[in-house]
Amino acid sequence: MDTSLEKIADPTLAEMGKNLKEVMRMLENSQRRIEEENGKKPVSEDIPGPLQGSGQDMVSILQLVQNLMHGDEDEEPQSTRIQNIGEQGHMALLGHSLGAYISTLDKEKLRKLTTRILSDTTLWLRRIFRYENGCTYFHEEEREGLAKICRLAIHSRYEDFVVDGFDVLYNKKPVIYLSAAARPGLGQYLCNQLGLPLPCLCRVPCNTMFGSQHQMDIAFLEKLIKDDIERGRLPLLLVASAGSSGVGHTDKIGRLKELCEQYNIWLHVEGVNLATLALGYVSSSVLAATKCDSMTLTPGPWLGLPAAPAVTLYKHDDPALTLVAGLTSNKPADKLRALPLWLSLQYLGLDGIVERIKHACQLSQRLQESLKKVDHIKILVEDELSSPVVVFRFFQELPGSDPAFKAVPVSSVATAAVGRERHSCDALNRWLGEQLRQLVPMCGLAVLDLEVDGTCLRFSPLMTAAVLGTQGGDVDQLVTCIQSKLPVLTCTLQLREEFRQEVEGTAGLLYVDDPSWPGIGVVRYEHVSDGNSSLESDPEGEKIHTGLLKKLNELESDLIFKMGPEYKGTKSCIYVGMASDDVDISELVETIAVTAREIEENSRLLENMTEVVRKGIQEAQVQLQKANEERLLEEGVLRQIPVVGSVLNWFSPVQASQKGRSFNLTAGSLESTEYTYVHKVQGTGVTPPPTPSGTQSKQRLPGQKPFKRALRGSDAVSETSSVSHIEDLEKVDQLCSGLEHSSPEAHCPEQISTAPAPTARQTETLQNKAQHPEDDDPQVEGLERLR
């Protein structure tokens, strides 16, 4: 590239190209070096200081920019755009720098250059996306183009709007129709930009009986239009979707165009599926968008162009109205907005543009075909194979439930069951989305909440693949990760209802229905004083649950236990995580209940002991004081005088016994220390009660972790051994009886008498072996013993 820059006659352009290349090289190398340092963050000197009088060189300033960009990154890099910008991205960045340089030219050269840039870009975009005889408006904010189109529609339908202003709108209010599947906040933005009240917006519901649930209900729309006309309102504009913001569905644009022509309504189309207009094969629903009055394109994310402007193509013959609406401008700076696209489109060429859009569509089709073979994965948009958006979710049809959540239940119990299943699947899908985004970040998955279908995962490669560099191998890895997570999801969903029933049937435990938790469930232990404590202060409950959490984590099971915050007025709870294998729910709930009860009893025992000790000390002080008073009366007052008492004690010593008190913690009572001083031995006192034992430890096989269901193989072996042993005994009896009937000596009394009769010990041994077949010997050895 350096040799090509040398051929440029303008030294400023050549220097600009070199500087841009050097800056991008520094930033890219810096990011690679940061990722290779295993999470070590560079020192960021982003504290603002006084502006230096002598100034700084460009390298120092770029170093500061680099520190500000990467100094506050988390351990996992949140953005890899700098690595995947590519040469076409460098051209877009060069366009922003070049625009500032071009603006310094004289007015005549600037006018000619900006006119050429705008006309070339408009012509290329019209031909690429099959929009004939249209004009272009380049804007930074994606919704800005639609706001300008609304202004143009108002000026077109209200001829006196320029003179009378909003008085004209008051007499005949305009109505803007938006689909219920439109992007959130679009209607509020349009009202703010146009100065219209919110009643000027009309949300059109999607289909409920026939067709897709994400497409606009055309019959209902026509009814709304007729009602507005009867009320004296003016239907102004309709916003249709060619790839909705949610699931990527395309409205029936051809039918909507006929309806708009019938009632003289402006039709505007937007959506990610408009990118497929550049391909050789385009679906009829998307192709109908080329006949609309205006459309908004976002080629920046489609082609991986950073900071590229959005484009609104529109058809209108009156240049004065477009100028008043703000769609055209005589300022050269406004025309220079097209410069980044002008440079990037030339660099990519038609083949490069088509190849990137085609690659994104192939990625979506590859994922869609792979997910069709995966169980428990539902694809929301299966009828549009050309859609570059794949929206899917995990689901599992439990017995007696409707997987689509569309059935009308006949009882409140069924309604509650369906609602719990819906919330459970939503929580699991959120967890799945977070896991997949961490495991396969190159796919750029997004988690979205839909009103009808719930929480879903969206794969939109047209918006992410060019920036993240998504390839087919990344899609295959995504499918593999989904398959690896399905056993955990299915097992957890099956155990949630069992866990709820088991907790509700256990005394002392409260089941907390937290729909946002993706694990088995949430449980709370209700201690004795739980009803007396408030939500703000529950130290005893927090202490019990903290100890319970510690005990559960010490069991080293495969389950994850957490202590979450309050949820809807419920105090501290224990959150049980997801299960990857069959879990014995009854043992789990019993362990939680018994462990929490032990912690509460031990805590209460300690509190009672503290009170007993305090009272014992007070009683001991009173008794010692009484003992001192008795000793004073017994010895007399003279013995208490220092000098006289010593002489008197020398002539007549007093044999005073040492009396003291000891506190027995076990009995909770005071005892005399006379026995200790006499026998020189500490008293044994009362035998302490046994420590309360916890739940009985379940017999586990070697290597079996807690809360795992016992393998049924050992039971099967035991039953098989028992049956085989009984069969052996029957065979022995038949053999003996056969010998008796076949042998002539069997009827001889002498032969019978000579045979030794089994002793009582042998008989007892045989009976024990019949009862305990697992300790049985082989059949041959049993026959030898009988003989």
Tab-separated table of N, CA, C and O in Angstrom, residues 603-703:
chain	number	residue	atom	x	y	z
A	603	SER	N	-28.533	-22.553	67.310
A	603	SER	CA	-28.507	-21.121	67.603
A	603	SER	C	-29.348	-20.794	68.819
A	603	SER	O	-28.944	-20.009	69.691
A	604	ARG	N	-30.532	-21.420	68.902
A	604	ARG	CA	-31.397	-21.168	70.056
A	604	ARG	C	-30.780	-21.758	71.330
A	604	ARG	O	-30.914	-21.189	72.420
A	605	LEU	N	-30.086	-22.914	71.219
A	605	LEU	CA	-29.425	-23.497	72.377
A	605	LEU	C	-28.329	-22.584	72.895
A	605	LEU	O	-28.162	-22.402	74.105
A	606	LEU	N	-27.594	-21.975	71.994
A	606	LEU	CA	-26.542	-21.052	72.407
A	606	LEU	C	-27.133	-19.821	73.083
A	606	LEU	O	-26.605	-19.334	74.094
A	607	GLU	N	-28.247	-19.328	72.555
A	607	GLU	CA	-28.880	-18.165	73.176
A	607	GLU	C	-29.403	-18.509	74.571
A	607	GLU	O	-29.254	-17.725	75.519
A	608	ASN	N	-30.025	-19.702	74.712
A	608	ASN	CA	-30.524	-20.114	76.024
A	608	ASN	C	-29.382	-20.307	77.018
A	608	ASN	O	-29.486	-19.957	78.195
A	609	MET	N	-28.281	-20.874	76.524
A	609	MET	CA	-27.137	-21.089	77.395
A	609	MET	C	-26.559	-19.762	77.861
A	609	MET	O	-26.155	-19.613	79.023
A	610	THR	N	-26.531	-18.792	77.013
A	610	THR	CA	-26.035	-17.468	77.398
A	610	THR	C	-26.897	-16.880	78.516
A	610	THR	O	-26.385	-16.305	79.494
A	611	GLU	N	-28.216	-17.027	78.382
A	611	GLU	CA	-29.110	-16.515	79.416
A	611	GLU	C	-28.932	-17.270	80.730
A	611	GLU	O	-28.922	-16.672	81.827
A	612	VAL	N	-28.768	-18.585	80.637
A	612	VAL	CA	-28.584	-19.384	81.855
A	612	VAL	C	-27.285	-19.017	82.553
A	612	VAL	O	-27.220	-18.890	83.785
A	613	VAL	N	-26.220	-18.844	81.778
A	613	VAL	CA	-24.935	-18.461	82.373
A	613	VAL	C	-25.044	-17.103	83.053
A	613	VAL	O	-24.509	-16.878	84.149
A	614	ARG	N	-25.734	-16.164	82.427
A	614	ARG	CA	-25.868	-14.832	83.019
A	614	ARG	C	-26.606	-14.900	84.353
A	614	ARG	O	-26.195	-14.293	85.340
A	615	LYS	N	-27.709	-15.668	84.369
A	615	LYS	CA	-28.448	-15.812	85.620
A	615	LYS	C	-27.633	-16.565	86.667
A	615	LYS	O	-27.701	-16.249	87.867
A	616	GLY	N	-26.856	-17.565	86.237
A	616	GLY	CA	-26.017	-18.304	87.182
A	616	GLY	C	-24.958	-17.446	87.822
A	616	GLY	O	-24.664	-17.573	89.018
A	617	ILE	N	-24.372	-16.540	87.048
A	617	ILE	CA	-23.352	-15.642	87.597
A	617	ILE	C	-23.976	-14.712	88.636
A	617	ILE	O	-23.407	-14.455	89.706
A	618	GLN	N	-25.161	-14.194	88.311
A	618	GLN	CA	-25.829	-13.324	89.278
A	618	GLN	C	-26.164	-14.087	90.572
A	618	GLN	O	-25.972	-13.576	91.681
A	619	GLU	N	-26.630	-15.322	90.425
A	619	GLU	CA	-26.939	-16.126	91.611
A	619	GLU	C	-25.684	-16.443	92.406
A	619	GLU	O	-25.699	-16.429	93.655
A	620	ALA	N	-24.583	-16.727	91.711
A	620	ALA	CA	-23.322	-17.019	92.403
A	620	ALA	C	-22.843	-15.802	93.181
A	620	ALA	O	-22.326	-15.923	94.306
A	621	GLN	N	-22.989	-14.626	92.623
A	621	GLN	CA	-22.579	-13.419	93.334
A	621	GLN	C	-23.400	-13.214	94.606
A	621	GLN	O	-22.867	-12.848	95.663
A	622	VAL	N	-24.697	-13.492	94.498
A	622	VAL	CA	-25.547	-13.348	95.685
A	622	VAL	C	-25.149	-14.356	96.769
A	622	VAL	O	-25.028	-14.022	97.960
A	623	GLN	N	-24.902	-15.608	96.375
A	623	GLN	CA	-24.528	-16.636	97.358
A	623	GLN	C	-23.173	-16.351	97.979
A	623	GLN	O	-22.954	-16.576	99.177
A	624	LEU	N	-22.230	-15.878	97.174
A	624	LEU	CA	-20.916	-15.540	97.727
A	624	LEU	C	-21.014	-14.370	98.715
A	624	LEU	O	-20.312	-14.319	99.728
A	625	GLN	N	-21.866	-13.436	98.423
A	625	GLN	CA	-22.046	-12.316	99.344
A	625	GLN	C	-22.654	-12.795	100.662
A	625	GLN	O	-22.239	-12.355	101.756
A	626	LYS	N	-23.631	-13.719	100.557
A	626	LYS	CA	-24.198	-14.280	101.779
A	626	LYS	C	-23.150	-15.066	102.574
A	626	LYS	O	-23.106	-15.025	103.807
A	627	ALA	N	-22.299	-15.794	101.858
A	627	ALA	CA	-21.247	-16.565	102.545
A	627	ALA	C	-20.280	-15.640	103.265
A	627	ALA	O	-19.812	-15.945	104.385
A	628	ASN	N	-19.944	-14.530	102.687
A	628	ASN	CA	-19.050	-13.571	103.345
A	628	ASN	C	-19.705	-12.987	104.597
A	628	ASN	O	-19.037	-12.790	105.638
A	629	GLU	N	-20.991	-12.718	104.515
A	629	GLU	CA	-21.677	-12.179	105.703
A	629	GLU	C	-21.733	-13.223	106.826
A	629	GLU	O	-21.523	-12.893	108.007
A	630	GLU	N	-21.968	-14.482	106.464
A	630	GLU	CA	-21.971	-15.540	107.482
A	630	GLU	C	-20.594	-15.711	108.112
A	630	GLU	O	-20.460	-15.948	109.327
A	631	ARG	N	-19.557	-15.627	107.290
A	631	ARG	CA	-18.187	-15.756	107.824
A	631	ARG	C	-17.874	-14.601	108.764
A	631	ARG	O	-17.197	-14.779	109.790
A	632	LEU	N	-18.376	-13.408	108.464
A	632	LEU	CA	-18.149	-12.249	109.326
A	632	LEU	C	-18.837	-12.438	110.682
A	632	LEU	O	-18.268	-12.116	111.730
A	633	LEU	N	-20.043	-12.972	110.674
A	633	LEU	CA	-20.741	-13.202	111.935
A	633	LEU	C	-20.084	-14.318	112.743
A	633	LEU	O	-20.045	-14.286	113.985
A	634	GLU	N	-19.541	-15.302	112.062
A	634	GLU	CA	-18.924	-16.429	112.753
A	634	GLU	C	-17.586	-16.052	113.369
A	634	GLU	O	-17.270	-16.430	114.504
A	635	GLU	N	-16.755	-15.294	112.687
A	635	GLU	CA	-15.425	-14.952	113.189
A	635	GLU	C	-15.468	-13.763	114.132
A	635	GLU	O	-14.588	-13.600	114.988
A	636	GLY	N	-16.405	-12.902	113.993
A	636	GLY	CA	-16.465	-11.721	114.833
A	636	GLY	C	-15.841	-10.519	114.179
A	636	GLY	O	-15.104	-10.618	113.181
A	637	VAL	N	-16.098	-9.356	114.828
A	637	VAL	CA	-15.616	-8.102	114.242
A	637	VAL	C	-14.137	-7.903	114.533
A	637	VAL	O	-13.401	-7.330	113.738
A	638	LEU	N	-13.639	-8.419	115.725
A	638	LEU	CA	-12.242	-8.175	116.089
A	638	LEU	C	-11.285	-8.804	115.105
A	638	LEU	O	-10.196	-8.285	114.869
A	639	ARG	N	-11.641	-9.932	114.566
A	639	ARG	CA	-10.730	-10.591	113.644
A	639	ARG	C	-10.611	-9.834	112.310
A	639	ARG	O	-9.695	-10.111	111.535
A	640	GLN	N	-11.502	-8.902	112.068
A	640	GLN	CA	-11.426	-8.159	110.808
A	640	GLN	C	-10.508	-6.958	110.909
A	640	GLN	O	-10.139	-6.393	109.876
A	641	ILE	N	-10.092	-6.570	112.150
A	641	ILE	CA	-9.154	-5.460	112.310
A	641	ILE	C	-7.767	-5.979	111.934
A	641	ILE	O	-7.359	-7.053	112.393
A	642	PRO	N	-6.974	-5.218	111.151
A	642	PRO	CA	-5.715	-5.762	110.627
A	642	PRO	C	-4.759	-6.263	111.711
A	642	PRO	O	-4.352	-7.432	111.680
A	643	VAL	N	-4.373	-5.462	112.693
A	643	VAL	CA	-3.360	-5.866	113.677
A	643	VAL	C	-3.965	-6.783	114.727
A	643	VAL	O	-3.442	-7.862	115.049
A	644	VAL	N	-5.113	-6.415	115.212
A	644	VAL	CA	-5.764	-7.200	116.257
A	644	VAL	C	-6.180	-8.552	115.716
A	644	VAL	O	-6.047	-9.598	116.384
A	645	GLY	N	-6.659	-8.576	114.500
A	645	GLY	CA	-7.086	-9.833	113.914
A	645	GLY	C	-5.945	-10.811	113.750
A	645	GLY	O	-6.090	-12.015	113.969
A	646	SER	N	-4.730	-10.286	113.410
A	646	SER	CA	-3.578	-11.173	113.237
A	646	SER	C	-3.159	-11.788	114.560
A	646	SER	O	-2.854	-12.991	114.650
A	647	VAL	N	-3.130	-10.964	115.656
A	647	VAL	CA	-2.743	-11.482	116.970
A	647	VAL	C	-3.780	-12.486	117.460
A	647	VAL	O	-3.435	-13.556	117.997
A	648	LEU	N	-5.058	-12.162	117.267
A	648	LEU	CA	-6.115	-13.051	117.731
A	648	LEU	C	-6.091	-14.375	116.957
A	648	LEU	O	-6.293	-15.449	117.541
A	649	ASN	N	-5.845	-14.315	115.661
A	649	ASN	CA	-5.765	-15.554	114.872
A	649	ASN	C	-4.544	-16.388	115.263
A	649	ASN	O	-4.550	-17.610	115.126
A	650	TRP	N	-3.460	-15.676	115.799
A	650	TRP	CA	-2.267	-16.436	116.200
A	650	TRP	C	-2.528	-17.194	117.480
A	650	TRP	O	-2.097	-18.334	117.645
A	651	PHE	N	-3.250	-16.529	118.433
A	651	PHE	CA	-3.571	-17.211	119.685
A	651	PHE	C	-4.681	-18.246	119.489
A	651	PHE	O	-4.618	-19.334	120.064
A	652	SER	N	-5.683	-17.904	118.700
A	652	SER	CA	-6.835	-18.811	118.526
A	652	SER	C	-7.193	-18.891	117.037
A	652	SER	O	-8.048	-18.158	116.546
A	653	PRO	N	-6.494	-19.765	116.302
A	653	PRO	CA	-6.769	-19.860	114.855
A	653	PRO	C	-8.161	-20.427	114.579
A	653	PRO	O	-8.675	-21.232	115.351
A	654	VAL	N	-8.730	-20.011	113.475
A	654	VAL	CA	-10.074	-20.445	113.061
A	654	VAL	C	-9.934	-21.409	111.894
A	654	VAL	O	-9.246	-21.115	110.906
A	655	GLN	N	-10.562	-22.563	112.027
A	655	GLN	CA	-10.548	-23.555	110.946
A	655	GLN	C	-11.744	-23.290	110.014
A	655	GLN	O	-12.832	-23.817	110.208
A	656	ALA	N	-11.523	-22.443	109.026
A	656	ALA	CA	-12.600	-22.075	108.074
A	656	ALA	C	-12.483	-22.921	106.803
A	656	ALA	O	-11.383	-23.050	106.245
A	657	SER	N	-13.545	-23.494	106.420
A	657	SER	CA	-13.550	-24.297	105.182
A	657	SER	C	-13.682	-23.381	103.960
A	657	SER	O	-14.390	-22.374	104.008
A	658	GLN	N	-12.982	-23.758	102.925
A	658	GLN	CA	-13.027	-22.973	101.680
A	658	GLN	C	-14.308	-23.329	100.917
A	658	GLN	O	-14.521	-24.486	100.550
A	659	LYS	N	-15.142	-22.365	100.757
A	659	LYS	CA	-16.405	-22.557	100.049
A	659	LYS	C	-16.409	-21.739	98.768
A	659	LYS	O	-16.012	-20.582	98.767
A	660	GLY	N	-16.840	-22.389	97.742
A	660	GLY	CA	-16.940	-21.702	96.450
A	660	GLY	C	-18.118	-22.249	95.655
A	660	GLY	O	-18.848	-23.128	96.106
A	661	ARG	N	-18.295	-21.725	94.429
A	661	ARG	CA	-19.385	-22.164	93.577
A	661	ARG	C	-18.838	-22.433	92.172
A	661	ARG	O	-17.962	-21.720	91.680
A	662	SER	N	-19.365	-23.460	91.590
A	662	SER	CA	-19.055	-23.773	90.194
A	662	SER	C	-20.367	-23.879	89.418
A	662	SER	O	-21.389	-24.297	89.981
A	663	PHE	N	-20.324	-23.522	88.165
A	663	PHE	CA	-21.527	-23.524	87.329
A	663	PHE	C	-21.462	-24.705	86.372
A	663	PHE	O	-20.522	-24.841	85.579
A	664	ASN	N	-22.430	-25.565	86.466
A	664	ASN	CA	-22.525	-26.739	85.597
A	664	ASN	C	-23.292	-26.347	84.337
A	664	ASN	O	-24.495	-26.086	84.374
A	665	LEU	N	-22.574	-26.306	83.172
A	665	LEU	CA	-23.212	-25.910	81.921
A	665	LEU	C	-24.232	-26.939	81.455
A	665	LEU	O	-25.222	-26.591	80.813
A	666	THR	N	-23.972	-28.184	81.762
A	666	THR	CA	-24.892	-29.232	81.316
A	666	THR	C	-26.216	-29.162	82.054
A	666	THR	O	-27.297	-29.199	81.450
A	667	ALA	N	-26.126	-29.062	83.408
A	667	ALA	CA	-27.346	-29.007	84.203
A	667	ALA	C	-27.920	-27.619	84.302
A	667	ALA	O	-29.096	-27.440	84.621
A	668	GLY	N	-27.085	-26.591	84.058
A	668	GLY	CA	-27.559	-25.217	84.167
A	668	GLY	C	-27.806	-24.794	85.600
A	668	GLY	O	-28.733	-24.016	85.853
A	669	SER	N	-26.986	-25.274	86.551
A	669	SER	CA	-27.209	-24.962	87.971
A	669	SER	C	-25.874	-24.727	88.650
A	669	SER	O	-24.808	-25.118	88.143
A	670	LEU	N	-25.932	-24.074	89.849
A	670	LEU	CA	-24.742	-23.831	90.654
A	670	LEU	C	-24.481	-25.035	91.559
A	670	LEU	O	-25.405	-25.641	92.110
A	671	GLU	N	-23.193	-25.352	91.751
A	671	GLU	CA	-22.780	-26.454	92.601
A	671	GLU	C	-21.670	-25.981	93.535
A	671	GLU	O	-20.884	-25.086	93.169
A	672	SER	N	-21.598	-26.590	94.684
A	672	SER	CA	-20.560	-26.244	95.663
A	672	SER	C	-19.225	-26.846	95.254
A	672	SER	O	-19.168	-27.929	94.665
A	673	THR	N	-18.142	-26.117	95.597
A	673	THR	CA	-16.791	-26.615	95.294
A	673	THR	C	-16.171	-27.354	96.477
A	673	THR	O	-14.973	-27.647	96.450
A	674	GLU	N	-16.988	-27.656	97.501
A	674	GLU	CA	-16.444	-28.352	98.680
A	674	GLU	C	-15.934	-29.740	98.314
A	674	GLU	O	-14.898	-30.187	98.791
A	675	TYR	N	-16.650	-30.417	97.400
A	675	TYR	CA	-16.220	-31.750	96.974
A	675	TYR	C	-14.877	-31.693	96.268
A	675	TYR	O	-14.018	-32.553	96.439
A	676	THR	N	-14.654	-30.621	95.509
A	676	THR	CA	-13.393	-30.502	94.783
A	676	THR	C	-12.228	-30.287	95.728
A	676	THR	O	-11.140	-30.875	95.552
A	677	TYR	N	-12.419	-29.433	96.773
A	677	TYR	CA	-11.308	-29.158	97.695
A	677	TYR	C	-11.031	-30.340	98.629
A	677	TYR	O	-9.909	-30.555	99.052
A	678	VAL	N	-12.068	-31.103	98.928
A	678	VAL	CA	-11.864	-32.237	99.846
A	678	VAL	C	-11.204	-33.406	99.137
A	678	VAL	O	-10.212	-33.973	99.596
A	679	HIS	N	-11.736	-33.778	97.972
A	679	HIS	CA	-11.250	-34.969	97.268
A	679	HIS	C	-10.213	-34.644	96.195
A	679	HIS	O	-9.687	-35.576	95.572
A	680	LYS	N	-9.950	-33.366	95.993
A	680	LYS	CA	-8.967	-32.960	94.992
A	680	LYS	C	-9.306	-33.496	93.586
A	680	LYS	O	-8.424	-33.782	92.778
A	681	VAL	N	-10.573	-33.643	93.278
A	681	VAL	CA	-11.025	-34.184	91.993
A	681	VAL	C	-12.198	-33.338	91.514
A	681	VAL	O	-13.079	-32.985	92.312
A	682	GLN	N	-12.209	-33.058	90.212
A	682	GLN	CA	-13.311	-32.299	89.631
A	682	GLN	C	-14.550	-33.181	89.545
A	682	GLN	O	-14.496	-34.328	89.100
A	683	GLY	N	-15.700	-32.665	89.957
A	683	GLY	CA	-16.937	-33.436	89.917
A	683	GLY	C	-17.395	-33.716	88.498
A	683	GLY	O	-17.227	-32.891	87.601
A	684	THR	N	-17.962	-34.904	88.316
A	684	THR	CA	-18.423	-35.296	86.973
A	684	THR	C	-19.721	-34.614	86.592
A	684	THR	O	-19.954	-34.290	85.446
A	685	GLY	N	-20.588	-34.392	87.564
A	685	GLY	CA	-21.855	-33.717	87.261
A	685	GLY	C	-22.790	-34.603	86.478
A	685	GLY	O	-22.725	-35.831	86.487
A	686	VAL	N	-23.672	-33.986	85.732
A	686	VAL	CA	-24.688	-34.686	84.964
A	686	VAL	C	-24.162	-34.997	83.573
A	686	VAL	O	-23.450	-34.193	82.971
A	687	THR	N	-24.493	-36.160	83.065
A	687	THR	CA	-24.062	-36.544	81.726
A	687	THR	C	-24.776	-35.677	80.695
A	687	THR	O	-25.993	-35.549	80.722
A	688	PRO	N	-24.023	-35.059	79.780
A	688	PRO	CA	-24.665	-34.181	78.791
A	688	PRO	C	-25.530	-34.984	77.842
A	688	PRO	O	-25.257	-36.144	77.562
A	689	PRO	N	-26.580	-34.353	77.330
A	689	PRO	CA	-27.443	-35.047	76.372
A	689	PRO	C	-26.725	-35.243	75.049
A	689	PRO	O	-25.783	-34.523	74.723
A	690	PRO	N	-27.136	-36.236	74.273
A	690	PRO	CA	-26.464	-36.479	72.985
A	690	PRO	C	-26.714	-35.340	72.007
A	690	PRO	O	-27.761	-34.693	72.021
A	691	THR	N	-25.722	-35.104	71.163
A	691	THR	CA	-25.828	-34.049	70.163
A	691	THR	C	-26.870	-34.434	69.136
A	691	THR	O	-26.888	-35.572	68.661
A	692	PRO	N	-27.744	-33.515	68.782
A	692	PRO	CA	-28.777	-33.877	67.788
A	692	PRO	C	-28.137	-34.219	66.470
A	692	PRO	O	-27.309	-33.468	65.944
A	693	SER	N	-28.512	-35.358	65.955
A	693	SER	CA	-27.937	-35.824	64.694
A	693	SER	C	-28.739	-35.283	63.538
A	693	SER	O	-29.921	-34.987	63.660
A	694	GLY	N	-28.078	-35.178	62.416
A	694	GLY	CA	-28.741	-34.672	61.226
A	694	GLY	C	-29.496	-35.768	60.515
A	694	GLY	O	-29.838	-36.804	61.065
A	695	THR	N	-29.765	-35.501	59.250
A	695	THR	CA	-30.481	-36.485	58.468
A	695	THR	C	-29.654	-37.742	58.314
A	695	THR	O	-28.435	-37.694	58.195
A	696	GLN	N	-30.309	-38.848	58.327
A	696	GLN	CA	-29.596	-40.099	58.236
A	696	GLN	C	-28.920	-40.200	56.877
A	696	GLN	O	-29.541	-40.011	55.848
A	697	SER	N	-27.642	-40.460	56.933
A	697	SER	CA	-26.872	-40.527	55.706
A	697	SER	C	-27.320	-41.717	54.886
A	697	SER	O	-27.418	-42.836	55.374
A	698	LYS	N	-27.618	-41.465	53.655
A	698	LYS	CA	-28.102	-42.496	52.771
A	698	LYS	C	-26.933	-43.346	52.294
A	698	LYS	O	-25.843	-42.843	52.032
A	699	GLN	N	-27.181	-44.646	52.218
A	699	GLN	CA	-26.132	-45.540	51.760
A	699	GLN	C	-25.837	-45.247	50.296
A	699	GLN	O	-26.730	-45.273	49.443
A	700	ARG	N	-24.590	-44.925	49.986
A	700	ARG	CA	-24.195	-44.567	48.628
A	700	ARG	C	-23.123	-45.524	48.146
A	700	ARG	O	-22.337	-46.069	48.930
A	701	LEU	N	-23.096	-45.679	46.864
A	701	LEU	CA	-22.057	-46.489	46.258
A	701	LEU	C	-20.751	-45.713	46.259
A	701	LEU	O	-20.742	-44.483	46.381
A	702	PRO	N	-19.627	-46.405	46.111
A	702	PRO	CA	-18.341	-45.691	46.065
A	702	PRO	C	-18.308	-44.704	44.908
A	702	PRO	O	-18.602	-45.048	43.766
A	703	GLY	N	-17.952	-43.450	45.219
A	703	GLY	CA	-17.896	-42.400	44.203
A	703	GLY	C	-19.217	-41.716	43.924
A	703	GLY	O	-19.267	-40.777	43.128
